XYZ file of C-alpha atoms in Angstrom:
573
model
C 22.678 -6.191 -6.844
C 24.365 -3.205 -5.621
C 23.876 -0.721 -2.699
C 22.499 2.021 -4.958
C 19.866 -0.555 -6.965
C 18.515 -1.258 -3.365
C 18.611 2.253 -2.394
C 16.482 3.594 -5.135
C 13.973 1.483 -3.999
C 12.841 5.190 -2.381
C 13.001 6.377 -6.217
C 10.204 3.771 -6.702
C 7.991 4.276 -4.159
C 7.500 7.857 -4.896
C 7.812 7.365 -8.448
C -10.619 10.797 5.039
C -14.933 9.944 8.846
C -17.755 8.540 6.876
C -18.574 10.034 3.115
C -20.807 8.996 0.844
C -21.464 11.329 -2.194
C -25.106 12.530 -3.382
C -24.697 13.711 -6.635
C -27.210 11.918 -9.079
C -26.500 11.016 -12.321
C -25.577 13.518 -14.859
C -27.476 13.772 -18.144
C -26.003 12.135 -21.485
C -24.164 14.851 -22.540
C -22.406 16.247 -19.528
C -21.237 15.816 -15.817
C -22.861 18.796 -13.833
C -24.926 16.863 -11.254
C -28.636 17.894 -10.200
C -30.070 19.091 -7.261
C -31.560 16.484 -4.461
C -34.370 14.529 -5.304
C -36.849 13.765 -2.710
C -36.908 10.010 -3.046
C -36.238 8.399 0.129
C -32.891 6.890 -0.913
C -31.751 10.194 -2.493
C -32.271 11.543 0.675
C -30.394 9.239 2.725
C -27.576 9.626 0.672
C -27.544 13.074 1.141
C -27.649 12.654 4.633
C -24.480 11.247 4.729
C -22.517 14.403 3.026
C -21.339 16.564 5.772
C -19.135 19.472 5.674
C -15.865 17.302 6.264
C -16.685 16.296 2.539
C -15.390 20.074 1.126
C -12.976 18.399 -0.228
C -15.334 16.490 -2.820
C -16.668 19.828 -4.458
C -19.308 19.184 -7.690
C -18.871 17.478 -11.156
C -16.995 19.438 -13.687
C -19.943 21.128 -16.215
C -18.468 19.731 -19.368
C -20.393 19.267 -21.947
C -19.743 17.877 -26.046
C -19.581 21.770 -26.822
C -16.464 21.949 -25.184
C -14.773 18.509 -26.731
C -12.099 19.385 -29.075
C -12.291 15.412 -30.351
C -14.545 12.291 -29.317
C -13.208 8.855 -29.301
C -15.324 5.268 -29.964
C -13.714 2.416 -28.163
C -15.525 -0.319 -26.265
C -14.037 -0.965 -23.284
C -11.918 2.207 -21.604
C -9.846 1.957 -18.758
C -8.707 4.778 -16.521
C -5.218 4.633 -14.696
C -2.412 2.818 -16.094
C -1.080 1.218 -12.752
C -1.506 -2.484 -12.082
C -4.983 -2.912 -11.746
C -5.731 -0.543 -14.328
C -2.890 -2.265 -16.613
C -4.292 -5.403 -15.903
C -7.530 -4.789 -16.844
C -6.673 -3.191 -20.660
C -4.361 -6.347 -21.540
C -7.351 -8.461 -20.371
C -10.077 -6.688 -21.951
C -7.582 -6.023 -25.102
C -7.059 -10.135 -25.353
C -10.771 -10.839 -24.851
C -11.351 -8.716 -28.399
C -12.965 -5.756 -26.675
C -11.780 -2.327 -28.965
C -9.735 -1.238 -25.338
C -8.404 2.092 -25.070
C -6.120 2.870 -21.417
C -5.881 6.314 -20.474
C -3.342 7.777 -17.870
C -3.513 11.603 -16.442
C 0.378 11.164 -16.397
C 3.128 11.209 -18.755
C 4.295 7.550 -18.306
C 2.464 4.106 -16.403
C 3.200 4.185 -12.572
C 3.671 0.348 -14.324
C 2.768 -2.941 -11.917
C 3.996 -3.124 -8.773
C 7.143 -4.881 -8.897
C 8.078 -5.304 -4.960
C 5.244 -7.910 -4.715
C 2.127 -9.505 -5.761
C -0.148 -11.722 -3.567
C -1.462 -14.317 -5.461
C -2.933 -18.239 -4.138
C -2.634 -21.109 -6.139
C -0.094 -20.195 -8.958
C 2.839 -22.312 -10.918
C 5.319 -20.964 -8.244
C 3.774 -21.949 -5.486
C 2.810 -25.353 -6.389
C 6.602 -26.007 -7.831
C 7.681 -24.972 -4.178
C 5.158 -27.679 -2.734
C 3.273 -24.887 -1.139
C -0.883 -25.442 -0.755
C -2.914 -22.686 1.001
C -5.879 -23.485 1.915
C -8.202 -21.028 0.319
C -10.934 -20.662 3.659
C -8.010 -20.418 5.816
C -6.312 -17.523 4.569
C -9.468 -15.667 3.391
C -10.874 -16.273 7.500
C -7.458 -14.693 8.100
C -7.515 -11.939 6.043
C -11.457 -11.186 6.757
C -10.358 -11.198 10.574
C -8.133 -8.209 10.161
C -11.069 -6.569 8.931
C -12.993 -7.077 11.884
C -16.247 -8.053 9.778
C -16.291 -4.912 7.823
C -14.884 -6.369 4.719
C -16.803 -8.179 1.983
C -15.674 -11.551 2.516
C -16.853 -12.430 -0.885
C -14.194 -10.210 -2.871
C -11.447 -11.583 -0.627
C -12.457 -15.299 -1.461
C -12.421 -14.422 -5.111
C -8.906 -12.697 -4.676
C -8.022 -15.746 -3.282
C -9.457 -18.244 -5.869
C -8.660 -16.166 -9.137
C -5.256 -14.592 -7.959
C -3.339 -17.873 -9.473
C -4.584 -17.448 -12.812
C -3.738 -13.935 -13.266
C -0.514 -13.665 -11.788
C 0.166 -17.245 -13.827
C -0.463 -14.718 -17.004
C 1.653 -11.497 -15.662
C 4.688 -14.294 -14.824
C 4.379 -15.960 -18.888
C 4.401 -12.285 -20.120
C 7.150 -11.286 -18.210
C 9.135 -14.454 -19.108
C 8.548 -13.687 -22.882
C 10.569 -10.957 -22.019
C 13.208 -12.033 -19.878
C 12.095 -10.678 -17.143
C 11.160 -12.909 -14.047
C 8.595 -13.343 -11.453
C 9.812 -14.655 -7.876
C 7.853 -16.686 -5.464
C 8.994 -15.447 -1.675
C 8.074 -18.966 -0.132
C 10.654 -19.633 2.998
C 8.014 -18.702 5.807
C 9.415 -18.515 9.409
C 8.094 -20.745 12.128
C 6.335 -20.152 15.212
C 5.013 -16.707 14.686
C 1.971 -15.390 16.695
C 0.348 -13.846 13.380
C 0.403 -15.853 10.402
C 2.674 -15.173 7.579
C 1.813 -16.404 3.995
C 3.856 -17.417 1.035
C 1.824 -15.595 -1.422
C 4.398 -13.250 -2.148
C 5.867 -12.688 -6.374
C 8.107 -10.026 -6.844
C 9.407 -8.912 -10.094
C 13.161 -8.986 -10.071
C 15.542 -6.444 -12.141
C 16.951 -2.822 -10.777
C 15.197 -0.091 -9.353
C 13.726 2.011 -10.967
C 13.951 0.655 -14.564
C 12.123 -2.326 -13.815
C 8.842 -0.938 -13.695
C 9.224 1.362 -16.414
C 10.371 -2.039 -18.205
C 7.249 -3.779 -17.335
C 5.048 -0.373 -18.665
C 6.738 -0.854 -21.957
C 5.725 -4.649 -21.998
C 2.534 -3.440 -21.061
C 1.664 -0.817 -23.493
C 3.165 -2.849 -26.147
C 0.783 -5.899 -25.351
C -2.005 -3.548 -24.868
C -1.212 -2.114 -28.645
C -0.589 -5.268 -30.103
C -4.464 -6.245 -30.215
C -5.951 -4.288 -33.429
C -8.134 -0.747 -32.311
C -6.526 -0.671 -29.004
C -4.407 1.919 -27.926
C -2.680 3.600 -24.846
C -2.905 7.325 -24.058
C -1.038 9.563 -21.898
C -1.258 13.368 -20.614
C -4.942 12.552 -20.093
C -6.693 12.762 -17.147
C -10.650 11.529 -16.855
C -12.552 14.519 -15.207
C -16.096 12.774 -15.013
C -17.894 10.173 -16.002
C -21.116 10.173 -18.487
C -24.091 8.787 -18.331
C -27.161 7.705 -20.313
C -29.340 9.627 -17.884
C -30.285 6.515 -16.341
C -28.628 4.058 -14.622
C -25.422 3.586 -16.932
C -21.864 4.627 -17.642
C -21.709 5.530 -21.427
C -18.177 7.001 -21.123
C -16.598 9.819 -19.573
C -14.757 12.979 -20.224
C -11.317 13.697 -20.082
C -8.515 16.672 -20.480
C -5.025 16.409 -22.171
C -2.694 18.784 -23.284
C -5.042 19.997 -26.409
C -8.322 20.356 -24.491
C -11.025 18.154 -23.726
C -12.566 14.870 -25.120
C -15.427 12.599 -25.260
C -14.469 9.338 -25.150
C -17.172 7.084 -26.139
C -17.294 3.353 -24.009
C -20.048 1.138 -25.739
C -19.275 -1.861 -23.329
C -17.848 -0.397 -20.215
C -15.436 2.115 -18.552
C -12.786 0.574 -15.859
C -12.180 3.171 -13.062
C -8.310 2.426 -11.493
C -6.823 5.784 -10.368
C -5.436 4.884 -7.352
C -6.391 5.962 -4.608
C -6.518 9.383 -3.060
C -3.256 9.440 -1.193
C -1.825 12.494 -2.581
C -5.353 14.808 -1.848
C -3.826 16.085 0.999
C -8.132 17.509 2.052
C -9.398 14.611 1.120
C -7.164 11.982 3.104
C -6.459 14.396 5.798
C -10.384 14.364 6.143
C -10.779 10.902 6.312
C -7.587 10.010 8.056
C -8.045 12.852 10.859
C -6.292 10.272 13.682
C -3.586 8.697 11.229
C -2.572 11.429 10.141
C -1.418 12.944 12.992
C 0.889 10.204 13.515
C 2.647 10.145 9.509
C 6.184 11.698 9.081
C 5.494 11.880 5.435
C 4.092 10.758 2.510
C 5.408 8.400 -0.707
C 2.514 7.848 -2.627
C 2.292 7.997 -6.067
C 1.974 11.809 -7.070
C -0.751 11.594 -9.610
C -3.240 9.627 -6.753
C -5.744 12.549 -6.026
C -8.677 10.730 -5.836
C -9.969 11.125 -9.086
C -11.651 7.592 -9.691
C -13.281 7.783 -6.465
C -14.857 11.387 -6.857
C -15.836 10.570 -10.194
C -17.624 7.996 -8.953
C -19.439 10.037 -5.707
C -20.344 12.441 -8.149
C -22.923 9.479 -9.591
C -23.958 8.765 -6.253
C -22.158 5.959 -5.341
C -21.033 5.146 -1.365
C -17.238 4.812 -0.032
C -16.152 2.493 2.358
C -17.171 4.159 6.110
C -13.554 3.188 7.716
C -10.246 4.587 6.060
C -7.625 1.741 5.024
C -3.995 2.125 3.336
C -0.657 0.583 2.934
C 1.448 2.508 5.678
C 5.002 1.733 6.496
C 6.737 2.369 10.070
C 9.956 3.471 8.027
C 10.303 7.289 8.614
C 12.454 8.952 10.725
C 12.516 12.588 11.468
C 15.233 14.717 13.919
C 14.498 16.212 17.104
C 14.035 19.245 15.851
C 10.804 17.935 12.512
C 7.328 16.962 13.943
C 5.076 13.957 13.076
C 1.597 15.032 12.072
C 2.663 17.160 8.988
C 3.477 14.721 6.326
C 2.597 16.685 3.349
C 5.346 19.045 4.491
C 7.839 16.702 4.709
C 9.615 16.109 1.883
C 11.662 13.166 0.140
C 15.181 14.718 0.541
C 14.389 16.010 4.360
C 13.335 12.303 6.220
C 15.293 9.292 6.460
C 13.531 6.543 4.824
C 14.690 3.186 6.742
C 13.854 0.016 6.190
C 15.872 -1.393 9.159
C 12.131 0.201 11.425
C 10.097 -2.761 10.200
C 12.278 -5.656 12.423
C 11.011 -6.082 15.801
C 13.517 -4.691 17.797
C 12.619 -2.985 20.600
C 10.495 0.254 20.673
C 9.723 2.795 23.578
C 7.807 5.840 24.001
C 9.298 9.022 24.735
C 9.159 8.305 28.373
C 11.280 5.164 27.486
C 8.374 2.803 28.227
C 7.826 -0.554 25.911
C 4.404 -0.323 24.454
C 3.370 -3.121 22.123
C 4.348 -6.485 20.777
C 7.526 -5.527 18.133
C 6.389 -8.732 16.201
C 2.908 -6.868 15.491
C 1.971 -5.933 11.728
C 3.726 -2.851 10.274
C 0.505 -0.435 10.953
C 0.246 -1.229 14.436
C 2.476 0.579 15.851
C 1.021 3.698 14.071
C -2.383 3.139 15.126
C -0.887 2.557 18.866
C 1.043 5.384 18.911
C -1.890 7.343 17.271
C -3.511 7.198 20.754
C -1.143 9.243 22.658
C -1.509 13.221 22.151
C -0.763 15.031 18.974
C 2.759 15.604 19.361
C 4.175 12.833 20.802
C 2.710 10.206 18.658
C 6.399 8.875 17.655
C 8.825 6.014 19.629
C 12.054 5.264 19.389
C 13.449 1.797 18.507
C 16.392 0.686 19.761
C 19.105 -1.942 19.179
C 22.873 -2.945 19.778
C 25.965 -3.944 18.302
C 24.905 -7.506 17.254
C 22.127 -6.423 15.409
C 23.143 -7.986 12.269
C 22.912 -11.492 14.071
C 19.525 -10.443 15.323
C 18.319 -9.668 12.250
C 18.809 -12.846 10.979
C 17.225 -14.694 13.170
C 14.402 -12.594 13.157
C 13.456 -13.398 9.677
C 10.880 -11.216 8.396
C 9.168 -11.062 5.406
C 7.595 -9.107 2.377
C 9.801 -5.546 2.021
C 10.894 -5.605 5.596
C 13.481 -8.483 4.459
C 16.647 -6.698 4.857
C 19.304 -10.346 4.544
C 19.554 -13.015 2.250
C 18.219 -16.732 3.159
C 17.026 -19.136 0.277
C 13.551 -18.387 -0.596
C 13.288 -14.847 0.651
C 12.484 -12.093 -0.553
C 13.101 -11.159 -4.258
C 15.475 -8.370 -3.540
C 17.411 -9.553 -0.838
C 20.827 -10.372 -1.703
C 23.730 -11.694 0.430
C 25.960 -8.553 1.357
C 22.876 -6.375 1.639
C 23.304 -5.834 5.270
C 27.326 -4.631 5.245
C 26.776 -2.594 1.505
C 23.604 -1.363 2.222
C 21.906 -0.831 5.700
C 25.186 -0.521 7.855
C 26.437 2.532 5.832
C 22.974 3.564 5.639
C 22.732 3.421 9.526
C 25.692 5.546 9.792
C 24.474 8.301 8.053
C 21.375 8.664 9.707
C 23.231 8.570 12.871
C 24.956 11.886 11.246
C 22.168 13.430 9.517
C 20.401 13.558 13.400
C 17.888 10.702 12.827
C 19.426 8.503 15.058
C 21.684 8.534 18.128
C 24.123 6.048 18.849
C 26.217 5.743 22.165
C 28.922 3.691 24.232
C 26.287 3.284 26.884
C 22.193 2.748 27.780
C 23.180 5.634 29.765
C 24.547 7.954 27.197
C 21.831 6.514 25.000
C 18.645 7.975 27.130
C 21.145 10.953 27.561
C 21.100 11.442 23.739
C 17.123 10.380 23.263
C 16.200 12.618 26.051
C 13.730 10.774 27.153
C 11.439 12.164 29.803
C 12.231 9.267 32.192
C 15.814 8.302 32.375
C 15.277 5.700 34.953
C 11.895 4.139 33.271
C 13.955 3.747 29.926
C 17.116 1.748 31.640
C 14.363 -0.329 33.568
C 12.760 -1.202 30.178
C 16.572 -2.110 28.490
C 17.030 -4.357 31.722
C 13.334 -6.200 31.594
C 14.512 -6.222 27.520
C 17.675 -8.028 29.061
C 15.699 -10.634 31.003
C 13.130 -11.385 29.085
C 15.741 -12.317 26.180
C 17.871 -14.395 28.907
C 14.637 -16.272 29.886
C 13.296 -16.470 25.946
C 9.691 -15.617 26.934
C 8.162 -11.849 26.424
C 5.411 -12.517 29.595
C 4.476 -8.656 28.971
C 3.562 -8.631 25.369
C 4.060 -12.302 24.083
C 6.638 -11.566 21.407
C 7.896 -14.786 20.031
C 11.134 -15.913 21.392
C 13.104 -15.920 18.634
C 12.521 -12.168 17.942
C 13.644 -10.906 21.203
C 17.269 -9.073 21.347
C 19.267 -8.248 23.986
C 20.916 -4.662 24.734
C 24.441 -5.753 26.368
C 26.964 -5.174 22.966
C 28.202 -1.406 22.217
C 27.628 0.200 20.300
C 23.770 1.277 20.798
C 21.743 2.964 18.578
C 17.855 4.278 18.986
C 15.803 6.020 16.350
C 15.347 9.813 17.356
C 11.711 10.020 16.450
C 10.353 6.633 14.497
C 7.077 7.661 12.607
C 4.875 6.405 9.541
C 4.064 7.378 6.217
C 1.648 6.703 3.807
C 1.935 4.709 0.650
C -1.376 4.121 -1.112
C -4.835 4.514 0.447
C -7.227 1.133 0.431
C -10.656 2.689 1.402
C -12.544 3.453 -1.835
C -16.342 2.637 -3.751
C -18.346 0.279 -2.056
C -18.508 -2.449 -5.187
C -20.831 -5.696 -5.701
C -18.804 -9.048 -6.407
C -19.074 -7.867 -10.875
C -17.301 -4.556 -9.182
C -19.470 -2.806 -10.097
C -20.457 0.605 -7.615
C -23.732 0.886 -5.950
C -25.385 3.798 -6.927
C -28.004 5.944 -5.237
C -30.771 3.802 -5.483
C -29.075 0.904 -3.774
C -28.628 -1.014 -7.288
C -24.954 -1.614 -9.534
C -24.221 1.108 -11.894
C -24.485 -0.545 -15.428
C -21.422 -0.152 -17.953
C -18.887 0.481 -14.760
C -16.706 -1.477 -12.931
C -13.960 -0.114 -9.665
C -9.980 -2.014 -9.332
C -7.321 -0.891 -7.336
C -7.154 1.201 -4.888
C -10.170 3.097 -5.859
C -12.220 0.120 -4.755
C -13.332 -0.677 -1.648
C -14.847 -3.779 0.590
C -11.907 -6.015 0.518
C -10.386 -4.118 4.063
C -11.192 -2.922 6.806
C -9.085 -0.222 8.667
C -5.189 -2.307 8.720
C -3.635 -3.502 5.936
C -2.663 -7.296 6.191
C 0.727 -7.090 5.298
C 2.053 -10.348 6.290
C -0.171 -11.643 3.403
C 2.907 -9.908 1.440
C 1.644 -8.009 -2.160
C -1.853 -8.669 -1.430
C -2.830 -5.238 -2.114
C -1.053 -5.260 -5.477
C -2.240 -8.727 -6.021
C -6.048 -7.914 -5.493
C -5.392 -5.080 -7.918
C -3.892 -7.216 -10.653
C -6.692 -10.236 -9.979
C -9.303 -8.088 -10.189
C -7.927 -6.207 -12.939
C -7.856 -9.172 -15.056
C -11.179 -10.086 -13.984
C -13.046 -6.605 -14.659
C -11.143 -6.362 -18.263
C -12.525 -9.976 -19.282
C -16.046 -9.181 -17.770
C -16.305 -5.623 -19.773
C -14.787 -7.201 -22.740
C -17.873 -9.867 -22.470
C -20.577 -6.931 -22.838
């Protein structure tokens, strides 16, 4: 592949305290919700809507009146990313009339960089067995108990099947699906080979797979895609059902009639800048910027408050440790940092060293990608950045470092789909150089010159912490934070290089409607909303606060499993 496929991996990518909503259901033939009832659970749901949930505002007062067209289908699913691609092919194959709507012009397509999946062809070709109540304890751990174990065990047991499907599709194609299976050895937090990523160039492979998609989807007789149309709210039968919902496109509004079920997959809310600055007061002060998807405003999940239904209480999402920003931009602004003004470097994720601005070592380098955010999250608003630095022989490091998922930045047999063997000379060393011109990064003949450049608060501290880098690397044993030996690096070989402010940014948000294991929300009255089911991102229960990324693509991979499994379930009605 060449430097410029790799580096338009950016292209892709960019291709909220406790809330619960009280809204009640909204009669048959419109959204507007009613006032408070005085039922005891209607009241303890309004209880929980403070004013940090401004940002939710009141159902749209649509009505039929207003409709320029209504549509029949049976099953209709809203979002065409994976999950919400995922569920129309399923529900289109199980011979449900399946119509998938999308607010934007085009898919945001499947996520091609990887999806978690246990138990598929791939794995069990590479001789690889994961035991099912191993990796769900795991996975359940990082959520610290506030995760419904359930959904992750069914991720877990149903992920082969439907990935299985997505890899036959593809094939029919030419297109390929690519097991990452070489695991490294000896690491403190388990890494998993559950890892398929779709190979082809950036960005045309996922519009590619859209086109496969929609053409699948068509292919079944009554079902169609539609674009330019974005669901407002959802109807009900003035009970305790989902009938359909309404939605806008470029000629006005429409009805669109579900008889079986609506599919809710919007994605997330990463792009509300009120709603996830709300929820993500701490994290965000520690972000550089943002690459989420543009249309993910939080529509699914409003949609779905409106009716009453409850959101996870602690904010989750994907978020990378890959921005940089110059001396003179400020972490704790991300909306206001754009694509063209940050360096986006995937070189952050290895576990080189990283220091405060006082040049102190903080945390274990080896850690998962978010915790260095959340770590740095505790020092005050405006220094809530580190530096990472490394030396001339990096390129050997890296190697030997051998990390996984998106981080993987060399080739090795079995790695990740889009590593490739000159990667590091073509791509990240040129790379490198540039940021070390465009004022992300300093580089120097010396440690001295280095802390000279950084200006870090305490010369003397920051050579101390090179030196105790030195000897711990000499002595292979981290006795301060326990990094594994074969991820420390020494600082001896000009030249040296250190980030100028390292930050994070947010790709997708994870927190969303508290489901049952059908998916289906709870709604205000403690009982699953009929004719309804939440994938994606706009689901919650399956995390709890850090995103498990050495389980690589499991967030894409629950959204494709349960996908299938919501599509098959409505199409079953």
């Amino acid at each position: 592949m060449t430097r410029e496929a790799h580096l338009s991996r950016r292209s892709f990518l960019t291709g909220l305290t406790t809330v619960g909503a009280a809204a009640v259901l909204g009669a048959s033939t419109g959204c507007a919700p009613k006032s408070y009832g005085s039922k005891p659970q209607e009241a303890e749901a309004a209880q929980t809507a403070t004013d940090t949930a401004d940002w939710l505002g009141e159902a749209p007062a649509i009505t039929d009146a207003d409709c320029a067209q209504t549509l029949d289908y049976e099953v209709v699913v809203v979002g065409a990313g994976t999950s919400g691609y995922f569920a129309a092919a399923s529900a289109a194959e199980s011979g449900a009339k399946t119509l998938l709507i999308e607010k934007g012009g085009s898919g945001s397509s499947v996520r091609s960089s990887s999806l978690g999946a246990v138990d598929t062809t791939a794995q069990r070709e590479q001789g690889i067995s994961i035991d099912v109540q191993e990796i769900v304890n795991d996975m359940s751990g990082y959520a610290q108990g506030r995760a419904d174990t359930r959904l992750i065990k069914m991720w877990a047991e149903k992920s082969g099947e439907a990935i299985d499907w997505y890899t036959n599709l593809l094939r029919a194609h030419d297109m390929e699906v690519q097991l990452e299976w070489n695991m490294p050895d000896g690491t403190r937090y388990k890494e998993w080979p559950v890892g398929h990523g779709t190979n082809g160039e950036y960005p045309s492979r996922e519009n590619d797979v859209a086109a496969i998609m929609n053409e699948y989807i068509e292919s079944f007789e009554g079902c169609a895609t539609m674009f330019n149309t974005a669901m407002q709210c959802l109807i009900t039968d003035g009970e305790n059902k989902v009938v359909g919902l309404y939605a806008k496109s470029n000629k006005g509004y429409i009805r669109i009639n579900a008889s079986k079920a609506v599919i809710v997959g919007t994605g997330g809310y990463a792009y509300n800048k009120d709603m996830y600055k709300a929820l993500h007061t701490e994290e965000y002060q520690s972000h550089g910027t943002f690459d989420a998807f543009p249309n993910c405003t939080g529509d699914g999940i409003k949609a779905l408050l409106w009716l009453g239904c409850r959101m996870d209480s602690v904010p989750s999402g994907v978020v990378f440790n890959r921005c940089l920003l110059t001396a003179d931009q400020h972490e704790g602004d991300p909306y206001n940092v754009h694509s063209d003004s940050y360096g986006y470097f995937f070189f952050s994720s290895q576990p080189f060293l990283r220091v405060d601005s006082a040049g102190h070592r903080f945390h274990n380098e080896s850690e998962p990608y978010e915790y260095v955010m959340k770590t740095s999250a505790n020092r005050p608003v405006g220094d809530r950045y580190w530096h990472q630095v490394w030396d001339g022989n990096w390129k050997d490091d890296v190697y030997r470092f051998h990390t996984v998922g998106c981080s993987t930045i060399c080739y090795r047999e079995g790695a990740d789909h889009d590593a490739y063997p000159t990667m590091m000379d073509d791509w990240i060393e040129p790379e490198m150089e540039s940021f070390v011109d465009a004022g992300y990064i300093v580089k120097a003949e010396t440690l001295e010159e280095l802390a000279d450049k950084l200006q870090v608060s305490d010369k003397d501290a920051f050579l101390a912490t090179c030196a105790r880098q030195n000897e711990n690397y000499d002595n292979q044993h981290d006795p301060d934070f326990g990094k594994e030996a074969f991820r420390l690096s020494e600082l001896r070989t000009p030249p040296f290089y250190a980030t100028v402010k390292s930050c994070g940014f947010s790709l997708c948000t994870t927190d969303g409607i508290k489901v049952n294991t059908n998916l289906q929300p709870y709604g205000k009255n403690g009982q699953p909303i009929e004719g309804v089911y939440v994938v994606g991102n706009d689901q919650g229960g399956f995390y709890g606060g850090v995103y498990p990324n050495l389980a690589v693509g499991i967030n894409a991979g629950r959204s494709a499993t349960f996908g299938r499994y919501a599509g098959k379930m409505a199409a079953a009605l």
